[in-house]
Amino acid sequence: MLISLLTAQKSKVNGTKLLRYAYKLEHNDQAALFKLLESIAGDTIVPELVNRVDTKDPIIRTYITKVLAKFDTPRVNESLSKLLSDENKAVRLAALDGLSRANKIDDIEQLCKLISDPDFKVQNKAIEAIVKIKHPKTVLYLIPHLKDESEYVRRAAVEVLNEIASKESVKDLLNAIKDEDWWVRSRAADALGKIGGKRVVRAVIQLIKDDDEFIRRSAIEIINATKDDSTFEALVQSLDDSDWWVRERAIDGLADLGNKKCVPVLINMLSNNSDNEAMVVVLLKAFATLKANDAVDVTVKQLKSKSENVIKEAIKTLMVITDDNTIETVVKAIDKVIENQAEEIQELGQEAINRIVEQEPADSSIQVFKSDDIDIKSDTLTLPGKVTRGDVSTESKIINPDDMQPDDMLADRYRYIKKIGKGAFGSVFLVEDTIISEEIILKFLNAQFVTDESIIKRFIYELRFARKITHPNVIRIYDMLSFGKAHAISMEYFRSHTLSAEVKDKKPMDVERAKKFTYDVCSGMESAHEANVVHRDLKPNNILINEESILKIVDFGVAAATQSTDTKLTKTGLLVGTPTYMAPEQVLGKEVDERTDIYSLGAIMYEMLTGRPPYSGKDSMSIMYQHVQGKATKVCEKNELVSQELSDVVSKSMSVKAEHRYQSMAELKDAIEKLMN
């Protein structure tokens, strides 16, 4: 009633007194009072508003900010700019709205910080303002967001770039991240490539002929990530680049585009570079990816190469590109060349002949391990085996991380915090990387593996692929490190517990929670499979969950790193893969692919929904035998809260024959999503 009377007599109301009275009212009445105040406020009330803008009550602070936004004075704009970092999202939004309407945002750095604002409305409003202002230094302030671990934040930064990008601004951005760690550059380039729009693509294409080698290399990586057909001509032009990296990555990019118009150019390139082993291997892989039947003749010629690597790659390529018209020629050529070759090439050649004759070309996406391709020194970041405790430093070729104590310094860089755990393949430690002031995980390989160079090589090979995976549901792998003779992997630290801790006392998990976790695992594994990485050892202990129920998958490549070609037991006697969740093809020693991980996830779903794994026994062999038999009781028969539809999803995922399962994680994810509330 009082507010109504004041409104009727607003010409006589004292704004300053009205503002002071606001603190005595309930929140509902405050809204009406400030609406009145906004309509009568004049310049004389500005000092009072500015003085009260720091009030503890966030609701009153928001109302004051909205009233202040009416005025366009340096003091008001300064106050509103400070409020952009207010802890309350409504205050931040009100301040941003006022500054945007007045077009008085001078602090572009502060504005760009709002790109990572947790509130969607604030973030969107900030993006609109940044695009509208088009400040010349905007791109430089986008860099922290392009490096951010959150895809949500990276997407927002690229959204700004999509509106303001130019050749010059993208070049400035690339130069600004030039000295960052490789994974930072990779994350930024990946964001630009996968999320960037037409404006970004056009800007990057213009940089493909830049004089700076670093800029050209960065541009080619971004272009390859876009997989945009409009980049075809730029990639063809890059085949003549003076830098070998750009040339090879241009070949990879053309192969990924799948446009066979490039095949004649690549064939000619192979003819002119037949003495360049590395280039030949890259070109052969491109022919396989493109399924370039026209390249059969030039590929057959590579069977006469003096390089075993080239011969092996040529054989694998011929498995894919041979057609009905060239079967006889190819089979005779392979049969002739393998007569006097090493056993490995003979076996590969015979496999190729069998596949070609049966008209079952090999899948070119399958990665064949080649130890000759791995140089431990060049693929590993080598650091001194130096441990500092207080003022005393000791350096040794053999470091036992189990002997380290809190605050010990390793290689003058990593501050030891604590031991996290120990598994079959290594011990896990939490350390602080003092260079970047960030806590990370160091996973040291156990001593029995360190002495086997083939295992180290295989580990590095797998990590090459695993560290390409950048997904919110996957633990990020950074580098392979060497401290003297000790080897470790550095990776993201994620404060969490394992999924095993969620399935305790042999009781089923909440059905909706189980579906949510399954969906998240599918999302992370889908990203891994797109990078041609098969986990091989999915299990509850390799799935981490934090207090906010965010899920991340860990330990990619560990099983593959120690895999023997003829048995599932390593030289150290360790079983590769966990029997409880092992797919039938792993038990039988057959080839694995992404469907192997789908089976393991099916077994994990089974345990989440019933409280127990699908099979159990006195020893590993009895459990493995049951996986091959495939006679698990249906989930819905063990837990009446599980629907028939969800039970069928689990059963299909755990089919003994891979062809009867879901054929991709995306397919399984869709099936789960349809059943989620």
XYZ file of C-alpha atoms in Angstrom:
677
model
C 0.000 0.000 0.000
C 2.794 2.405 0.957
C 4.678 1.765 -2.308
C 1.482 2.458 -4.253
C 1.051 5.789 -2.470
C 4.683 6.724 -3.110
C 4.325 5.824 -6.772
C 1.310 8.081 -7.074
C 3.331 10.925 -5.548
C 6.694 10.055 -7.106
C 7.429 13.622 -8.178
C 7.679 14.545 -4.502
C 9.673 11.488 -3.371
C 13.267 11.890 -2.097
C 15.276 9.177 -3.864
C 18.079 9.054 -1.282
C 15.689 8.519 1.623
C 13.774 5.957 -0.404
C 17.005 4.031 -1.028
C 17.802 3.918 2.694
C 14.261 2.715 3.440
C 14.709 -0.261 1.063
C 16.783 -2.171 3.605
C 13.793 -2.391 5.980
C 11.456 -4.074 3.473
C 10.797 -7.675 2.507
C 12.239 -8.803 -0.829
C 8.842 -8.631 -2.592
C 8.371 -4.996 -1.558
C 11.989 -4.181 -2.424
C 11.319 -5.034 -6.062
C 8.489 -2.500 -6.269
C 10.497 0.126 -4.398
C 13.510 -0.126 -6.707
C 11.230 -0.020 -9.745
C 9.954 3.290 -8.411
C 13.484 4.441 -7.599
C 14.648 3.619 -11.130
C 11.917 5.831 -12.575
C 12.700 8.869 -10.378
C 16.473 8.594 -9.895
C 18.485 11.615 -10.977
C 22.172 12.504 -11.043
C 22.104 13.564 -7.406
C 21.504 10.005 -6.208
C 24.485 8.518 -8.088
C 27.052 9.016 -5.257
C 24.697 7.288 -2.812
C 24.177 4.372 -5.217
C 27.922 3.993 -5.810
C 28.607 3.994 -2.075
C 26.028 1.265 -1.492
C 26.925 -0.988 -4.413
C 29.073 -3.171 -2.114
C 26.166 -4.005 0.194
C 26.215 -7.596 1.464
C 22.644 -8.387 0.367
C 22.976 -9.728 -3.231
C 19.340 -8.900 -4.035
C 19.698 -5.232 -3.083
C 23.094 -5.190 -4.817
C 21.386 -6.374 -8.007
C 18.674 -3.697 -7.781
C 21.255 -0.961 -7.158
C 23.265 -2.165 -10.157
C 20.179 -1.952 -12.381
C 19.493 1.615 -11.249
C 23.149 2.602 -11.736
C 23.011 1.251 -15.290
C 20.766 4.228 -16.176
C 23.678 6.627 -15.855
C 26.621 7.099 -18.187
C 29.426 8.663 -16.169
C 33.050 7.546 -15.687
C 32.445 6.802 -12.015
C 29.352 4.712 -12.762
C 31.070 2.804 -15.547
C 34.026 2.110 -13.257
C 31.674 0.710 -10.608
C 29.810 -1.418 -13.127
C 33.092 -2.780 -14.490
C 34.102 -3.920 -11.004
C 30.735 -5.641 -10.627
C 31.494 -7.845 -13.641
C 33.462 -10.034 -11.227
C 30.761 -10.060 -8.523
C 30.105 -13.445 -6.906
C 26.381 -13.176 -7.701
C 25.372 -13.990 -11.272
C 22.383 -11.612 -11.234
C 24.685 -8.722 -10.303
C 27.162 -9.666 -13.032
C 24.364 -9.849 -15.585
C 22.891 -6.483 -14.527
C 26.297 -4.787 -14.693
C 27.052 -6.325 -18.069
C 23.648 -5.325 -19.405
C 24.149 -1.718 -18.299
C 27.621 -1.419 -19.782
C 26.507 -3.036 -23.035
C 23.584 -0.648 -23.499
C 25.821 2.334 -22.826
C 28.490 0.857 -25.085
C 31.015 1.894 -22.440
C 33.015 -1.290 -21.903
C 36.647 -0.220 -21.909
C 38.141 -3.177 -20.035
C 38.067 -5.877 -22.739
C 40.214 -8.181 -20.598
C 37.660 -8.198 -17.777
C 34.851 -8.709 -20.275
C 36.604 -11.668 -21.903
C 36.939 -13.331 -18.501
C 33.157 -13.756 -18.544
C 33.505 -16.240 -21.404
C 34.208 -18.838 -18.733
C 31.348 -17.628 -16.526
C 29.396 -20.597 -15.127
C 26.098 -18.844 -15.860
C 24.875 -19.377 -19.417
C 23.075 -16.005 -19.622
C 26.118 -14.055 -18.448
C 28.344 -15.930 -20.867
C 26.016 -15.289 -23.829
C 25.654 -11.612 -22.963
C 29.438 -11.299 -22.726
C 29.883 -12.953 -26.118
C 27.384 -10.523 -27.674
C 29.218 -7.555 -26.160
C 32.665 -8.776 -27.227
C 31.506 -9.328 -30.800
C 29.835 -5.923 -30.865
C 32.932 -4.086 -29.596
C 35.416 -5.843 -31.928
C 38.350 -4.679 -29.803
C 41.709 -5.215 -31.604
C 43.154 -7.142 -28.626
C 40.173 -9.448 -28.156
C 41.930 -12.485 -29.625
C 44.778 -12.268 -27.116
C 42.317 -12.449 -24.231
C 40.589 -15.468 -25.775
C 43.744 -17.572 -25.404
C 43.175 -18.716 -21.785
C 39.717 -19.927 -22.783
C 40.939 -21.789 -25.855
C 43.400 -23.595 -23.555
C 40.743 -24.357 -20.938
C 40.069 -27.989 -20.051
C 36.326 -27.400 -20.341
C 34.934 -27.937 -23.832
C 32.046 -25.661 -22.788
C 34.501 -22.770 -22.324
C 36.528 -23.565 -25.458
C 33.346 -23.583 -27.535
C 32.381 -20.167 -26.187
C 35.775 -18.711 -27.136
C 35.545 -20.152 -30.633
C 32.020 -18.738 -30.915
C 33.567 -15.279 -30.532
C 36.255 -16.116 -33.074
C 33.593 -17.257 -35.520
C 32.320 -13.679 -35.558
C 35.549 -11.661 -35.477
C 38.231 -13.944 -36.947
C 40.564 -12.631 -39.626
C 43.859 -13.816 -41.029
C 45.703 -11.348 -38.797
C 43.801 -12.154 -35.601
C 44.217 -15.920 -35.970
C 47.922 -15.437 -36.685
C 48.245 -13.291 -33.547
C 46.541 -16.036 -31.575
C 48.834 -18.765 -32.898
C 51.929 -16.694 -32.186
C 50.689 -16.080 -28.650
C 50.525 -19.819 -27.884
C 53.748 -20.637 -29.721
C 55.760 -21.251 -26.554
C 53.059 -23.178 -24.698
C 53.317 -26.915 -23.978
C 52.346 -29.149 -26.883
C 49.077 -30.284 -25.290
C 48.002 -26.652 -24.818
C 48.678 -25.888 -28.477
C 46.942 -29.111 -29.468
C 43.852 -28.310 -27.396
C 43.576 -24.808 -28.870
C 44.111 -26.006 -32.452
C 41.615 -28.804 -31.956
C 39.010 -26.339 -30.677
C 39.552 -24.003 -33.637
C 39.343 -26.877 -36.090
C 36.374 -28.785 -34.734
C 34.243 -25.857 -33.565
C 35.423 -23.014 -35.801
C 32.989 -21.762 -38.430
C 33.466 -20.631 -42.015
C 35.145 -17.373 -41.002
C 37.786 -19.236 -38.985
C 38.348 -21.743 -41.799
C 38.806 -18.958 -44.360
C 41.274 -17.170 -42.098
C 43.308 -20.323 -41.489
C 43.414 -21.215 -45.195
C 45.083 -17.853 -45.845
C 47.828 -18.786 -43.372
C 48.778 -21.988 -45.178
C 51.341 -20.039 -47.230
C 52.692 -17.911 -44.393
C 56.463 -17.409 -44.229
C 56.576 -18.644 -40.622
C 56.977 -22.428 -40.440
C 55.224 -22.592 -37.059
C 52.193 -20.744 -38.431
C 51.985 -23.105 -41.417
C 52.264 -26.166 -39.173
C 49.561 -24.824 -36.877
C 47.346 -23.937 -39.827
C 47.615 -27.431 -41.300
C 46.663 -28.989 -37.945
C 43.604 -26.757 -37.650
C 42.604 -27.462 -41.249
C 42.897 -31.203 -40.692
C 40.691 -30.965 -37.605
C 37.943 -29.180 -39.583
C 37.547 -31.956 -42.178
C 35.942 -29.216 -44.281
C 35.682 -29.889 -48.024
C 36.511 -26.239 -48.749
C 40.084 -26.889 -47.549
C 40.803 -29.357 -50.374
C 42.674 -26.927 -52.649
C 44.706 -25.517 -49.752
C 45.783 -29.029 -48.763
C 46.800 -29.851 -52.346
C 48.892 -26.665 -52.468
C 50.572 -27.660 -49.200
C 51.934 -30.830 -50.806
C 54.674 -28.601 -52.255
C 55.541 -26.955 -48.925
C 59.231 -26.698 -48.026
C 58.557 -28.206 -44.586
C 58.281 -32.007 -44.418
C 55.794 -31.817 -41.532
C 53.370 -29.669 -43.502
C 53.675 -31.948 -46.545
C 52.991 -35.116 -44.570
C 50.102 -33.615 -42.621
C 48.617 -32.311 -45.874
C 48.633 -35.901 -47.155
C 46.889 -37.033 -43.961
C 44.325 -34.259 -44.334
C 43.512 -35.143 -47.932
C 43.098 -38.784 -46.960
C 40.685 -37.847 -44.169
C 38.596 -35.710 -46.537
C 38.052 -38.802 -48.671
C 38.045 -36.887 -51.968
C 39.640 -39.200 -54.534
C 40.436 -36.279 -56.840
C 43.724 -36.024 -54.961
C 44.807 -39.588 -55.825
C 46.609 -38.735 -59.122
C 48.537 -35.979 -57.328
C 49.523 -38.363 -54.518
C 50.572 -41.055 -57.003
C 52.825 -38.552 -58.761
C 54.192 -37.464 -55.382
C 55.084 -41.065 -54.528
C 56.892 -41.493 -57.831
C 58.975 -38.391 -57.122
C 59.759 -39.315 -53.493
C 60.378 -43.063 -53.716
C 63.679 -42.682 -51.809
C 62.017 -40.903 -48.865
C 60.941 -43.768 -46.591
C 58.855 -41.676 -44.201
C 57.025 -39.927 -47.029
C 56.350 -43.210 -48.831
C 54.805 -44.742 -45.697
C 52.526 -41.721 -45.222
C 51.411 -41.856 -48.861
C 50.698 -45.587 -48.691
C 48.549 -45.077 -45.604
C 46.673 -42.341 -47.460
C 45.967 -44.705 -50.364
C 44.524 -47.205 -47.890
C 42.332 -44.584 -46.221
C 41.080 -43.370 -49.609
C 40.634 -46.967 -50.852
C 42.463 -45.720 -53.930
C 42.175 -48.582 -56.439
C 44.071 -46.472 -58.991
C 47.154 -46.629 -56.764
C 47.590 -50.420 -56.977
C 50.383 -50.317 -59.578
C 52.496 -47.730 -57.775
C 51.941 -49.552 -54.465
C 53.026 -52.898 -55.939
C 56.299 -51.241 -56.977
C 56.982 -50.452 -53.309
C 57.167 -54.196 -52.583
C 60.661 -54.015 -54.093
C 61.780 -51.401 -51.575
C 64.897 -51.998 -49.480
C 62.968 -50.830 -46.412
C 61.032 -53.418 -44.407
C 58.746 -50.662 -43.137
C 57.778 -49.688 -46.673
C 57.210 -53.317 -47.701
C 54.949 -53.949 -44.698
C 52.970 -50.768 -45.321
C 52.614 -51.623 -49.006
C 51.246 -55.076 -48.144
C 48.731 -53.606 -45.690
C 47.657 -51.014 -48.256
C 47.178 -53.647 -50.948
C 44.841 -55.539 -48.608
C 42.521 -52.533 -48.836
C 42.850 -51.172 -52.382
C 43.009 -54.380 -54.440
C 39.879 -54.937 -56.564
C 38.657 -57.694 -58.902
C 40.745 -56.347 -61.783
C 44.039 -56.439 -59.877
C 43.730 -59.521 -57.627
C 45.925 -61.772 -59.763
C 48.684 -59.175 -60.210
C 48.770 -58.273 -56.519
C 48.735 -61.857 -55.212
C 51.607 -62.860 -57.500
C 53.627 -59.777 -56.511
C 53.167 -60.343 -52.766
C 53.836 -64.070 -53.043
C 57.083 -63.392 -54.895
C 58.378 -60.683 -52.580
C 57.821 -62.534 -49.284
C 59.928 -65.557 -50.264
C 63.177 -64.099 -48.933
C 61.802 -61.750 -46.285
C 61.777 -61.892 -42.495
C 59.197 -64.056 -40.758
C 57.056 -61.048 -39.790
C 56.729 -59.932 -43.408
C 56.061 -63.496 -44.579
C 53.183 -63.813 -42.101
C 51.776 -60.411 -43.050
C 52.063 -61.233 -46.749
C 50.293 -64.560 -46.331
C 47.508 -62.880 -44.372
C 47.152 -60.313 -47.162
C 46.951 -62.996 -49.843
C 44.280 -64.875 -47.878
C 42.181 -61.753 -47.376
C 42.514 -60.594 -50.961
C 41.607 -63.997 -52.384
C 38.608 -64.203 -50.046
C 37.624 -60.651 -51.079
C 37.689 -59.446 -47.463
C 39.892 -56.340 -47.492
C 41.449 -55.431 -44.176
C 40.177 -52.458 -42.205
C 42.719 -49.706 -42.798
C 41.911 -48.125 -39.449
C 43.516 -51.028 -37.563
C 46.884 -49.950 -36.198
C 49.629 -52.587 -36.484
C 52.375 -52.189 -33.892
C 55.793 -51.608 -35.413
C 58.608 -51.413 -32.903
C 60.938 -50.080 -35.598
C 58.823 -46.915 -35.657
C 59.487 -46.142 -32.005
C 62.529 -44.283 -30.755
C 62.370 -44.328 -26.962
C 64.620 -41.285 -26.564
C 62.795 -39.082 -29.070
C 59.325 -40.069 -27.845
C 60.120 -39.615 -24.150
C 60.754 -36.445 -22.163
C 64.068 -37.242 -20.443
C 64.679 -35.689 -17.021
C 67.495 -36.246 -14.499
C 67.031 -39.009 -11.930
C 67.478 -36.450 -9.188
C 65.665 -36.413 -5.832
C 66.013 -33.430 -3.484
C 65.058 -33.699 0.194
C 65.515 -30.437 2.042
C 69.017 -29.213 1.174
C 70.298 -32.644 0.153
C 70.189 -33.827 -3.478
C 70.944 -37.316 -4.773
C 71.061 -38.423 -8.375
C 70.699 -42.031 -9.461
C 69.901 -43.950 -12.622
C 67.526 -46.123 -10.627
C 64.801 -44.239 -8.754
C 62.421 -46.005 -6.392
C 59.419 -43.658 -6.115
C 58.156 -45.706 -3.161
C 61.076 -44.308 -1.122
C 60.040 -40.696 -1.668
C 58.603 -38.568 1.129
C 56.240 -35.552 1.097
C 57.857 -32.359 -0.297
C 60.723 -34.288 -1.941
C 61.564 -32.709 -5.319
C 61.971 -34.951 -8.353
C 64.129 -33.592 -11.203
C 63.842 -30.106 -9.641
C 60.315 -29.920 -11.035
C 57.872 -32.318 -9.388
C 57.066 -31.927 -5.682
C 56.015 -35.248 -4.170
C 52.669 -35.051 -2.315
C 51.509 -38.609 -1.677
C 51.082 -42.089 -3.094
C 47.637 -42.719 -4.583
C 47.823 -46.453 -5.228
C 49.585 -49.397 -6.834
C 48.432 -51.727 -9.613
C 49.778 -54.589 -11.683
C 51.523 -52.277 -14.127
C 52.651 -49.416 -11.945
C 52.474 -47.189 -8.875
C 50.496 -43.953 -8.914
C 51.682 -40.765 -7.191
C 50.223 -37.301 -6.733
C 52.782 -34.547 -7.377
C 52.824 -30.829 -8.011
C 54.329 -29.705 -11.311
C 56.009 -26.591 -9.926
C 56.524 -25.078 -13.374
C 52.790 -24.765 -14.031
C 51.708 -24.795 -10.340
C 49.312 -27.657 -10.944
C 48.746 -31.011 -9.275
C 49.151 -33.928 -11.675
C 49.508 -37.696 -11.520
C 52.775 -39.533 -12.218
C 52.298 -43.233 -12.920
C 55.631 -45.081 -12.677
C 56.005 -48.393 -14.508
C 56.905 -51.273 -12.236
C 60.511 -52.479 -12.270
C 59.788 -55.705 -14.186
C 58.597 -53.676 -17.187
C 61.385 -51.092 -17.168
C 63.970 -53.719 -18.133
C 61.991 -54.828 -21.199
C 62.580 -52.343 -24.029
C 59.829 -53.875 -26.187
C 57.269 -53.090 -23.484
C 58.500 -49.501 -23.188
C 58.256 -49.105 -26.964
C 54.770 -50.562 -27.014
C 53.741 -48.262 -24.159
C 54.953 -45.202 -26.048
C 53.211 -46.377 -29.206
C 49.877 -46.630 -27.412
C 50.393 -43.280 -25.690
C 50.885 -41.593 -29.056
C 47.251 -42.343 -29.734
C 45.858 -42.187 -26.195
C 47.081 -38.643 -25.562
C 45.161 -37.451 -28.623
C 41.946 -38.120 -26.719
C 40.529 -34.872 -25.334
C 37.126 -35.541 -23.808
C 35.495 -34.545 -20.493
C 34.944 -38.227 -19.649
C 38.551 -39.306 -20.245
C 41.570 -38.645 -18.020
C 43.964 -36.515 -20.069
C 47.399 -38.051 -20.688
C 50.244 -35.553 -21.030
C 53.645 -37.167 -21.599
C 55.922 -40.177 -21.223
C 58.728 -39.195 -18.847
C 62.085 -40.805 -18.137
C 63.922 -40.222 -14.840
C 67.199 -42.068 -15.275
C 66.017 -45.634 -15.882
C 62.597 -45.043 -14.329
C 59.681 -44.401 -16.691
C 56.448 -42.622 -15.835
C 53.342 -41.223 -17.472
C 52.117 -37.759 -16.514
C 48.374 -37.294 -16.543
C 45.491 -35.194 -15.273
C 44.699 -35.341 -11.545
C 41.030 -35.970 -10.804
C 39.986 -36.085 -7.145
C 37.640 -39.064 -7.146
C 36.823 -42.637 -6.202
C 36.477 -45.667 -8.470
C 33.223 -47.102 -9.745
C 34.060 -50.162 -7.640
C 33.324 -48.079 -4.543
C 29.845 -47.369 -5.904
C 29.028 -51.067 -6.280
C 29.579 -52.259 -2.745
C 28.089 -54.891 -0.459
C 26.921 -56.714 -3.600
C 23.857 -54.453 -3.808
C 22.497 -53.086 -7.116
C 23.065 -49.428 -7.900
C 20.177 -47.021 -8.471
C 19.009 -47.781 -12.024
C 19.024 -44.163 -13.222
C 22.505 -43.613 -11.792
C 23.739 -46.750 -13.561
C 22.289 -45.528 -16.865
C 23.911 -42.122 -16.401
C 27.322 -43.669 -15.763
C 26.926 -45.984 -18.766
C 26.060 -43.013 -20.971
C 29.158 -41.125 -19.759
C 31.453 -44.112 -20.396
C 29.983 -44.420 -23.896
C 30.691 -40.730 -24.541
C 34.315 -40.995 -23.457
C 34.930 -44.267 -25.277
C 33.294 -42.941 -28.443
C 35.930 -40.192 -28.494
C 38.695 -42.758 -27.895
C 37.494 -45.006 -30.698
C 37.391 -42.035 -33.065
C 41.126 -41.697 -32.323
C 41.575 -45.426 -33.099
C 42.260 -46.258 -29.444
C 40.770 -49.427 -27.957
C 40.932 -49.557 -24.156
C 41.143 -53.372 -23.821
C 40.776 -53.307 -20.039
C 37.574 -51.463 -19.141
C 36.601 -52.273 -15.564
C 35.156 -50.457 -12.517
C 38.651 -49.730 -11.161
C 39.483 -47.838 -14.379
C 36.388 -45.633 -14.096
C 36.681 -42.641 -11.752
C 33.812 -40.606 -10.265
C 33.973 -37.406 -8.208
C 31.575 -35.905 -5.654
C 29.599 -34.175 -8.423
C 29.138 -37.555 -10.160
C 31.410 -36.510 -13.025
C 32.946 -39.623 -14.578
C 36.329 -40.102 -16.252
C 37.979 -43.185 -17.781
C 41.636 -43.926 -17.077
C 44.457 -46.322 -18.111
C 44.152 -46.387 -21.893
C 46.799 -48.476 -23.588
C 48.156 -50.198 -20.489
C 46.949 -53.636 -21.523
C 48.007 -53.189 -25.143
C 51.425 -52.011 -24.061
C 52.257 -55.361 -22.491
C 50.422 -57.533 -24.980
C 52.239 -60.509 -26.494
C 51.322 -61.469 -30.034
C 50.695 -65.122 -29.344
C 49.218 -65.216 -25.871
C 47.242 -63.185 -23.392
C 49.923 -63.748 -20.757
C 52.818 -61.314 -20.782
C 56.462 -62.209 -20.240
C 55.974 -61.265 -16.605
C 53.084 -63.701 -16.227
C 50.423 -60.992 -15.976
C 47.090 -61.485 -17.662
C 46.215 -58.721 -20.146
C 42.680 -57.632 -19.375
C 40.654 -58.409 -16.260
C 38.923 -61.848 -16.467
C 35.724 -60.558 -14.848
C 35.124 -58.112 -17.714
C 37.085 -59.781 -20.536
C 35.480 -60.208 -23.959
C 35.398 -63.703 -25.531
C 37.740 -62.645 -28.350
C 40.325 -61.595 -25.746
C 40.015 -64.949 -24.013
C 40.585 -66.739 -27.323
C 43.520 -64.518 -28.311
C 41.718 -63.090 -31.350
C 41.893 -59.562 -32.743
C 40.210 -56.866 -30.649
C 38.346 -53.754 -31.767
C 35.897 -51.232 -30.314
C 33.293 -53.963 -29.825
C 35.654 -55.529 -27.272
C 35.219 -52.444 -25.101
C 31.444 -52.632 -25.629
C 31.433 -56.162 -24.174
C 33.438 -55.029 -21.133
C 31.039 -52.126 -20.587
C 28.159 -54.608 -20.821
C 29.738 -56.626 -18.002
C 30.148 -53.432 -15.966
C 26.479 -52.528 -16.559
C 25.537 -56.011 -15.395
C 27.414 -55.514 -12.131
C 25.990 -52.033 -11.528
C 22.411 -53.265 -12.009
C 22.666 -56.553 -10.099
C 25.413 -55.902 -7.563
C 27.486 -58.777 -8.931
C 29.528 -59.376 -12.103
C 27.996 -61.687 -14.747
C 30.401 -64.537 -14.008
C 32.436 -65.659 -11.014
C 34.607 -68.659 -10.210
C 37.453 -70.033 -8.136
C 40.112 -68.967 -10.642
C 40.659 -66.840 -13.740
C 40.391 -69.743 -16.174
C 36.919 -70.746 -14.973
C 35.689 -67.153 -15.338
C 37.196 -66.821 -18.827
C 35.533 -70.072 -19.906
C 32.124 -68.706 -18.861
C 32.633 -65.581 -20.999
C 33.126 -67.802 -24.046
C 29.975 -69.808 -23.167
C 27.860 -66.663 -22.683
C 25.166 -68.054 -20.383
C 24.729 -65.186 -17.911
C 21.328 -64.872 -16.220
C 19.372 -61.895 -17.576
C 19.673 -58.722 -15.525
C 15.888 -58.282 -15.172
C 15.668 -61.741 -13.608
C 18.149 -60.710 -10.910
C 16.756 -57.219 -10.289
C 13.029 -56.633 -10.745
C 13.594 -52.858 -10.849
C 15.404 -53.220 -14.192
C 13.123 -52.992 -17.229
C 13.094 -55.632 -19.947
C 14.377 -53.007 -22.401
C 17.423 -52.128 -20.283
C 18.096 -55.803 -19.600
C 18.093 -56.431 -23.364
C 20.636 -53.626 -23.867
C 22.987 -55.328 -21.399
C 22.485 -58.742 -23.023
C 23.143 -57.393 -26.511
C 26.303 -55.627 -25.318
C 27.535 -58.949 -23.878
C 26.837 -61.099 -26.945
C 29.549 -63.730 -27.395
C 29.907 -62.900 -31.092
C 31.087 -59.351 -31.709
C 28.853 -58.966 -34.763
C 25.779 -59.469 -32.560
C 26.713 -56.627 -30.185
C 26.218 -52.922 -30.694
C 28.713 -52.040 -33.402
C 29.835 -48.733 -31.909
C 29.766 -46.840 -28.636
C 27.566 -44.242 -30.344
C 24.978 -46.937 -31.053
C 25.051 -48.167 -27.443
C 24.873 -44.582 -26.167
C 21.741 -43.945 -28.251
C 20.123 -47.084 -26.845
C 20.856 -45.966 -23.268
C 19.741 -42.387 -23.917
C 16.299 -43.586 -25.050
C 15.853 -45.305 -21.675
C 17.025 -42.376 -19.509
C 14.530 -40.225 -17.565
